[in-house]
């Protein structure tokens, strides 16, 4: 179910509240009713005279009560606003009360929409990775030199978006293209809520335009893949057995003056069980390159685990936003028409220059809203 109207264009990106209300009135209403019943049950359990004899159970019941009570209160407020709206509509037939009834109906609708948005926030499970830093990986695909140039432009786009959000960007590894841009670039982006805003960027990005080297003015299509990996905590998130990795050092081939010809500062780590290979050579310190490469490896292994969980979830319900599979085409940048189209939510924006300059707020917000709408619909289906 699409709660974001697929016909939306430009700045008019909003959740379809009419559909959301229908979801709430049906299956989701059952879920909320169940929570109200559970709250009454918790009231009785917490009022029992012997409840504090088992302190662990008492704390668990108290935590559950604290989580449920605000949701039930919001639902009751929504139900009251719904009743107020129904009453106002009944008065519309009365000529003397029509003006007052219209005002009351309008106020009730505003209240219901506000509560719906609040319910949406409190009911949906929070992604534990949302506040993490990320490793951004961009790789040129089909299209040769044009693809590498586009990879460079994508990297600049994300770097400018990071700048607008006051995030820090640090290049971990890069492989320049022959005519500019990158064959591959990996960067660490650190700041508040980085993953929450960038997590839907993983996938295939396609560009359509006339290359500067095209003499006959024909439009060419090139592609890049983007991967956004939440930064792993190597201690808490994933354990890497030292026996499972092979670490090789070699002389860096990038910038660094005479230094790169004198020391083996670059590091290549191979994870033998998975076959994953990570290289890092951007720092003059072998120790720092090794630490960065291990961090990237840990994040890739964690991402594999996350993708496996997503595949299992996708077996029970369709994901509207997409799997995050690197082969999945998610967005097209058409320069002759000045448009950017996100194929997952059928959203087209005619502001390609602003987007390429890092103005991704509209896209990221629309994707987040659609994902929330999908989760809300799924919540109703499972009640």
Coordinates of C-alpha atoms in Angstrom, one line a residue:
X1 CA 0.0 0.0 0.0
X2 CA 1.4 3.4 -1.1
X3 CA 0.7 6.0 1.5
X4 CA 2.9 8.4 -0.4
X5 CA 0.9 9.4 -3.5
X6 CA 3.0 8.1 -6.4
X7 CA 1.8 11.0 -8.6
X8 CA 3.4 13.6 -6.3
X9 CA 5.9 15.8 -8.0
X10 CA 8.1 18.7 -6.9
X11 CA 7.7 20.1 -3.4
X12 CA 4.3 18.5 -2.6
X13 CA 5.6 15.4 -0.8
X14 CA 3.2 14.4 1.9
X15 CA 1.7 11.2 3.4
X16 CA -1.8 10.4 2.2
X17 CA -3.7 10.9 5.4
X18 CA -7.0 9.7 3.9
X19 CA -5.4 6.3 3.3
X20 CA -3.6 6.4 6.7
X21 CA -7.0 6.9 8.4
X22 CA -8.4 3.9 6.6
X23 CA -5.5 1.8 7.8
X24 CA -6.0 3.1 11.4
X25 CA -9.8 2.4 11.3
X26 CA -9.2 -1.2 10.2
X27 CA -6.4 -3.5 11.1
X28 CA -4.3 -1.0 13.0
X29 CA -7.3 -0.1 15.2
X30 CA -7.3 -3.7 16.3
X31 CA -3.6 -3.4 17.4
X32 CA -4.4 -0.2 19.3
X33 CA -7.4 -1.8 21.0
X34 CA -5.1 -4.7 22.1
X35 CA -2.7 -2.2 23.6
X36 CA -5.6 -0.5 25.5
X37 CA -6.6 -3.9 26.9
X38 CA -3.0 -4.7 27.9
X39 CA -2.8 -1.3 29.6
X40 CA -5.8 -2.1 31.7
X41 CA -4.3 -5.5 32.6
X42 CA -1.0 -3.8 33.6
X43 CA -3.0 -1.4 35.8
X44 CA -4.4 -4.4 37.7
X45 CA -1.0 -6.1 37.9
X46 CA 0.8 -3.1 39.2
X47 CA -2.0 -2.4 41.8
X48 CA -1.6 -5.8 43.3
X49 CA -0.4 -5.6 46.9
X50 CA 2.4 -8.2 46.4
X51 CA 3.7 -6.8 43.1
X52 CA 7.0 -5.5 44.6
X53 CA 7.9 -8.9 46.0
X54 CA 9.6 -9.7 42.7
X55 CA 11.4 -6.5 41.8
X56 CA 12.6 -7.7 38.4
X57 CA 9.0 -8.5 37.4
X58 CA 7.8 -5.1 38.8
X59 CA 10.4 -3.2 36.8
X60 CA 9.5 -5.1 33.6
X61 CA 5.8 -4.4 34.1
X62 CA 6.5 -0.7 34.9
X63 CA 8.7 -0.4 31.7
X64 CA 5.9 -1.9 29.6
X65 CA 3.3 0.4 31.1
X66 CA 5.5 3.4 30.4
X67 CA 5.8 2.4 26.8
X68 CA 2.2 1.6 26.2
X69 CA 0.4 4.4 28.1
X70 CA 1.4 7.3 25.8
X71 CA 0.3 5.3 22.7
X72 CA -3.1 4.5 24.2
X73 CA -3.5 8.1 25.3
X74 CA -2.8 9.3 21.7
X75 CA -5.3 6.7 20.3
X76 CA -8.0 7.9 22.7
X77 CA -7.4 11.5 21.6
X78 CA -7.6 10.4 18.0
X79 CA -10.9 8.6 18.7
X80 CA -12.3 11.7 20.3
X81 CA -11.3 13.9 17.4
X82 CA -12.9 11.3 15.1
X83 CA -16.2 11.6 17.1
X84 CA -16.0 15.4 17.0
X85 CA -15.6 15.2 13.2
X86 CA -18.6 13.0 12.9
X87 CA -20.7 15.3 15.1
X88 CA -19.6 18.3 13.1
X89 CA -20.6 16.7 9.8
X90 CA -24.1 16.0 11.2
X91 CA -24.5 19.7 11.9
X92 CA -23.6 20.7 8.4
X93 CA -27.2 20.1 7.3
X94 CA -28.3 22.8 9.8
X95 CA -28.1 26.2 8.0
X96 CA -27.7 28.1 11.3
X97 CA -24.9 25.8 12.5
X98 CA -23.1 25.3 9.2
X99 CA -20.3 27.9 9.8
X100 CA -19.6 26.6 13.3
X101 CA -19.8 23.0 12.1
X102 CA -17.3 23.7 9.3
X103 CA -14.8 25.3 11.8
X104 CA -15.2 22.3 14.2
X105 CA -14.8 19.8 11.3
X106 CA -11.6 21.6 10.2
X107 CA -10.2 21.7 13.7
X108 CA -11.0 17.9 14.2
X109 CA -9.2 17.0 10.9
X110 CA -6.1 19.0 11.9
X111 CA -6.1 17.3 15.3
X112 CA -6.4 13.9 13.7
X113 CA -3.6 14.5 11.2
X114 CA -1.3 15.7 14.0
X115 CA -2.1 12.6 16.2
X116 CA -1.7 10.3 13.2
X117 CA 1.8 11.6 12.7
X118 CA 2.6 11.2 16.4
X119 CA 1.2 7.7 16.4
X120 CA 3.3 6.8 13.4
X121 CA 6.4 7.9 15.3
X122 CA 5.7 6.1 18.5
X123 CA 4.3 2.8 17.0
X124 CA 7.1 2.1 14.5
X125 CA 10.2 0.2 15.7
X126 CA 13.3 2.4 15.7
X127 CA 16.2 1.3 13.6
X128 CA 19.1 0.9 16.0
X129 CA 21.6 1.9 13.3
X130 CA 20.0 5.3 12.6
X131 CA 22.5 7.3 14.7
X132 CA 25.5 5.5 13.4
X133 CA 28.2 6.9 11.2
X134 CA 28.6 5.3 7.8
X135 CA 31.0 4.1 5.2
X136 CA 29.9 5.4 1.8
X137 CA 31.2 3.3 -1.1
X138 CA 30.7 4.4 -4.8
X139 CA 31.9 2.3 -7.7
X140 CA 31.8 3.0 -11.4
X141 CA 29.8 0.5 -13.4
X142 CA 28.8 0.3 -17.1
X143 CA 29.9 3.3 -19.1
X144 CA 33.7 3.4 -18.9
X145 CA 35.1 6.9 -18.4
X146 CA 31.7 8.5 -18.2
X147 CA 30.7 6.2 -15.4
X148 CA 33.9 7.1 -13.4
X149 CA 33.1 10.8 -14.0
X150 CA 29.6 10.2 -12.7
X151 CA 31.0 8.4 -9.7
X152 CA 33.0 11.5 -8.9
X153 CA 29.9 13.7 -9.2
X154 CA 27.9 11.4 -6.9
X155 CA 30.7 11.6 -4.4
X156 CA 30.6 15.4 -4.6
X157 CA 26.8 15.3 -4.2
X158 CA 27.0 13.3 -1.0
X159 CA 29.9 15.4 0.3
X160 CA 27.9 18.6 -0.3
X161 CA 24.9 17.0 1.5
X162 CA 27.2 16.1 4.4
X163 CA 28.4 19.7 4.5
X164 CA 24.8 20.9 4.6
X165 CA 24.2 18.6 7.6
X166 CA 27.4 19.6 9.3
X167 CA 28.8 16.1 9.0
X168 CA 32.5 15.2 8.6
X169 CA 33.7 13.4 5.4
X170 CA 37.0 11.4 5.4
X171 CA 38.2 9.6 2.3
X172 CA 39.3 6.1 3.3
X173 CA 40.3 4.8 -0.2
X174 CA 40.1 6.0 -3.7
X175 CA 40.9 4.7 -7.2
X176 CA 40.9 7.7 -9.7
X177 CA 39.4 7.3 -13.2
X178 CA 41.6 7.7 -16.2
X179 CA 39.7 10.8 -17.3
X180 CA 38.7 12.0 -13.8
X181 CA 36.2 11.0 -11.2
X182 CA 36.6 7.6 -9.5
X183 CA 36.6 4.0 -10.4
X184 CA 36.0 3.5 -6.7
X185 CA 35.9 5.7 -3.7
X186 CA 35.2 4.8 0.0
X187 CA 34.6 7.5 2.5
X188 CA 33.6 7.6 6.2
X189 CA 30.9 10.1 7.0
X190 CA 30.4 11.0 10.7
X191 CA 27.8 13.1 12.4
X192 CA 24.3 13.1 13.9
X193 CA 21.8 10.7 12.3
X194 CA 24.0 10.0 9.2
X195 CA 22.7 6.5 8.6
X196 CA 19.0 7.5 9.1
X197 CA 19.3 10.0 6.2
X198 CA 21.5 8.0 3.8
X199 CA 20.4 4.4 4.4
X200 CA 18.1 4.4 1.3
X201 CA 20.9 5.5 -1.1
X202 CA 22.3 2.0 -1.6
X203 CA 21.7 0.6 -5.1
X204 CA 22.2 1.4 -8.7
X205 CA 22.3 5.0 -9.8
X206 CA 21.9 5.6 -13.6
X207 CA 22.9 8.8 -15.5
X208 CA 21.6 9.8 -18.9
X209 CA 23.4 12.7 -20.7
X210 CA 25.5 13.6 -23.7
X211 CA 29.2 13.1 -22.8
X212 CA 31.6 15.9 -23.6
X213 CA 33.5 13.5 -25.9
X214 CA 30.3 12.7 -27.9
X215 CA 30.6 14.4 -31.3
X216 CA 27.1 13.6 -32.6
X217 CA 25.2 14.7 -29.5
X218 CA 23.8 11.3 -28.6
X219 CA 22.6 10.6 -25.1
X220 CA 24.6 7.9 -23.3
X221 CA 23.5 5.9 -20.3
X222 CA 26.1 5.0 -17.6
X223 CA 25.7 3.6 -14.1
X224 CA 27.3 3.5 -10.7
X225 CA 26.6 1.5 -7.6
X226 CA 26.4 3.1 -4.1
X227 CA 26.6 1.2 -0.8
X228 CA 25.9 2.9 2.5
X229 CA 27.1 0.7 5.4
X230 CA 26.5 1.6 9.1
X231 CA 29.8 1.8 10.9
X232 CA 30.3 -1.3 13.0
X233 CA 31.5 -1.4 16.5
X234 CA 34.3 -4.0 16.2
X235 CA 33.8 -5.1 19.8
X236 CA 30.1 -5.0 20.3
X237 CA 28.7 -5.7 16.8
X238 CA 30.9 -8.3 15.2
X239 CA 33.9 -10.4 16.2
X240 CA 36.6 -11.0 13.5
X241 CA 38.9 -13.9 14.3
X242 CA 42.5 -12.9 13.5
X243 CA 43.0 -16.3 12.0
X244 CA 40.3 -15.5 9.4
X245 CA 42.2 -12.5 7.9
X246 CA 45.3 -12.2 5.8
X247 CA 47.0 -8.8 6.0
X248 CA 49.3 -7.7 3.2
X249 CA 51.2 -4.4 3.0
X250 CA 52.4 -2.7 -0.2
X251 CA 53.6 0.7 -1.4
X252 CA 50.8 3.2 -1.9
X253 CA 50.2 4.2 -5.5
X254 CA 48.3 7.4 -4.8
X255 CA 49.3 10.9 -3.7
X256 CA 52.0 11.3 -1.1
X257 CA 55.1 12.5 -2.9
X258 CA 58.4 10.6 -2.4
X259 CA 57.0 8.9 0.7
X260 CA 54.9 6.5 -1.3
X261 CA 58.1 5.0 -2.9
X262 CA 59.9 4.4 0.4
X263 CA 57.5 2.6 2.7
X264 CA 54.9 -0.1 2.5
X265 CA 52.2 2.0 4.2
X266 CA 49.2 0.6 2.2
X267 CA 47.3 -2.2 3.6
X268 CA 45.2 -5.0 2.0
X269 CA 43.0 -7.2 4.3
X270 CA 41.4 -10.4 3.0
X271 CA 38.7 -12.0 5.0
X272 CA 39.2 -15.6 4.1
X273 CA 35.8 -17.1 5.0
X274 CA 33.8 -14.5 3.0
X275 CA 36.4 -13.6 0.4
X276 CA 35.9 -9.9 1.1
X277 CA 39.0 -7.7 0.3
X278 CA 39.5 -4.2 1.7
X279 CA 42.4 -1.9 0.7
X280 CA 43.4 1.3 2.4
X281 CA 46.3 3.5 1.3
X282 CA 45.2 7.1 1.8
X283 CA 47.2 7.7 5.1
X284 CA 50.9 7.7 5.4
X285 CA 50.6 5.6 8.6
X286 CA 50.4 1.9 8.0
X287 CA 48.8 1.5 11.5
X288 CA 46.1 3.9 10.6
X289 CA 45.5 2.4 7.2
X290 CA 45.2 -1.0 8.9
X291 CA 42.7 0.3 11.4
X292 CA 40.6 1.9 8.7
X293 CA 40.6 -1.2 6.6
X294 CA 39.5 -3.3 9.6
X295 CA 36.7 -0.9 10.3
X296 CA 35.5 -1.1 6.7
X297 CA 35.7 -4.9 6.8
X298 CA 33.7 -5.0 10.0
X299 CA 31.0 -2.8 8.5
X300 CA 30.8 -4.9 5.3
X301 CA 30.4 -8.1 7.4
X302 CA 27.8 -6.4 9.5
X303 CA 26.0 -5.2 6.4
X304 CA 25.9 -8.8 5.1
X305 CA 24.2 -9.9 8.3
X306 CA 21.7 -7.0 7.9
X307 CA 21.0 -7.9 4.3
X308 CA 20.4 -11.5 5.3
X309 CA 17.8 -10.4 7.9
X310 CA 16.2 -8.2 5.3
X311 CA 15.9 -11.1 2.9
X312 CA 14.2 -13.2 5.5
X313 CA 11.8 -10.3 6.2
X314 CA 11.1 -9.9 2.5
X315 CA 10.0 -13.5 2.4
X316 CA 6.9 -12.5 4.4
X317 CA 6.2 -9.1 3.0
X318 CA 7.2 -7.0 0.0
X319 CA 9.5 -4.0 0.7
X320 CA 8.4 -0.9 -1.1
X321 CA 11.7 0.9 -0.6
X322 CA 13.7 -2.0 -1.9
X323 CA 16.2 -4.5 -0.6
X324 CA 19.3 -2.3 -0.8
X325 CA 20.7 -4.8 -3.3
X326 CA 23.6 -3.2 -5.1
X327 CA 22.3 -4.5 -8.4
X328 CA 18.9 -2.9 -7.9
X329 CA 18.4 0.3 -10.0
X330 CA 17.0 2.9 -7.7
X331 CA 17.4 6.3 -9.3
X332 CA 17.9 7.9 -12.7
X333 CA 19.6 11.3 -13.3
X334 CA 18.5 12.6 -16.7
X335 CA 20.5 15.8 -17.5
X336 CA 18.8 16.7 -20.8
X337 CA 15.4 16.8 -19.1
X338 CA 16.8 18.2 -15.8
X339 CA 15.1 15.6 -13.8
X340 CA 15.9 13.0 -11.1
X341 CA 13.5 10.0 -10.7
X342 CA 13.5 7.6 -7.8
X343 CA 12.0 4.5 -9.2
X344 CA 11.1 3.0 -5.8
X345 CA 8.5 5.6 -5.0
X346 CA 7.8 6.9 -8.5
X347 CA 9.0 10.4 -7.4
X348 CA 10.4 12.8 -10.1
X349 CA 12.0 16.1 -9.2
X350 CA 12.9 18.6 -11.9
X351 CA 15.8 20.1 -9.9
X352 CA 18.8 18.1 -11.0
X353 CA 21.3 21.0 -10.5
X354 CA 20.3 21.5 -6.9
X355 CA 20.3 17.8 -6.2
X356 CA 23.8 17.3 -7.7
X357 CA 24.9 20.2 -5.5
X358 CA 23.8 18.2 -2.4
X359 CA 20.2 19.2 -1.9
X360 CA 19.0 15.7 -1.1
X361 CA 16.5 16.7 1.7
X362 CA 13.4 16.3 -0.4
X363 CA 14.5 12.9 -1.7
X364 CA 15.6 11.5 1.7
X365 CA 12.5 12.8 3.4
X366 CA 10.2 11.2 0.8
X367 CA 12.0 7.9 1.1
X368 CA 11.8 7.9 4.9
X369 CA 8.1 8.8 4.9
X370 CA 7.4 6.0 2.5
X371 CA 9.4 3.5 4.6
X372 CA 7.4 4.6 7.7
X373 CA 4.2 4.2 5.8
X374 CA 5.2 0.7 4.7
X375 CA 6.0 -0.2 8.3
X376 CA 2.8 1.2 9.6
X377 CA 0.8 -0.8 7.0
X378 CA 2.7 -3.9 7.9
X379 CA 2.0 -3.3 11.6
X380 CA -1.7 -3.2 10.8
X381 CA -1.5 -6.4 8.8
X382 CA 0.2 -8.4 11.6
X383 CA -2.3 -7.3 14.3

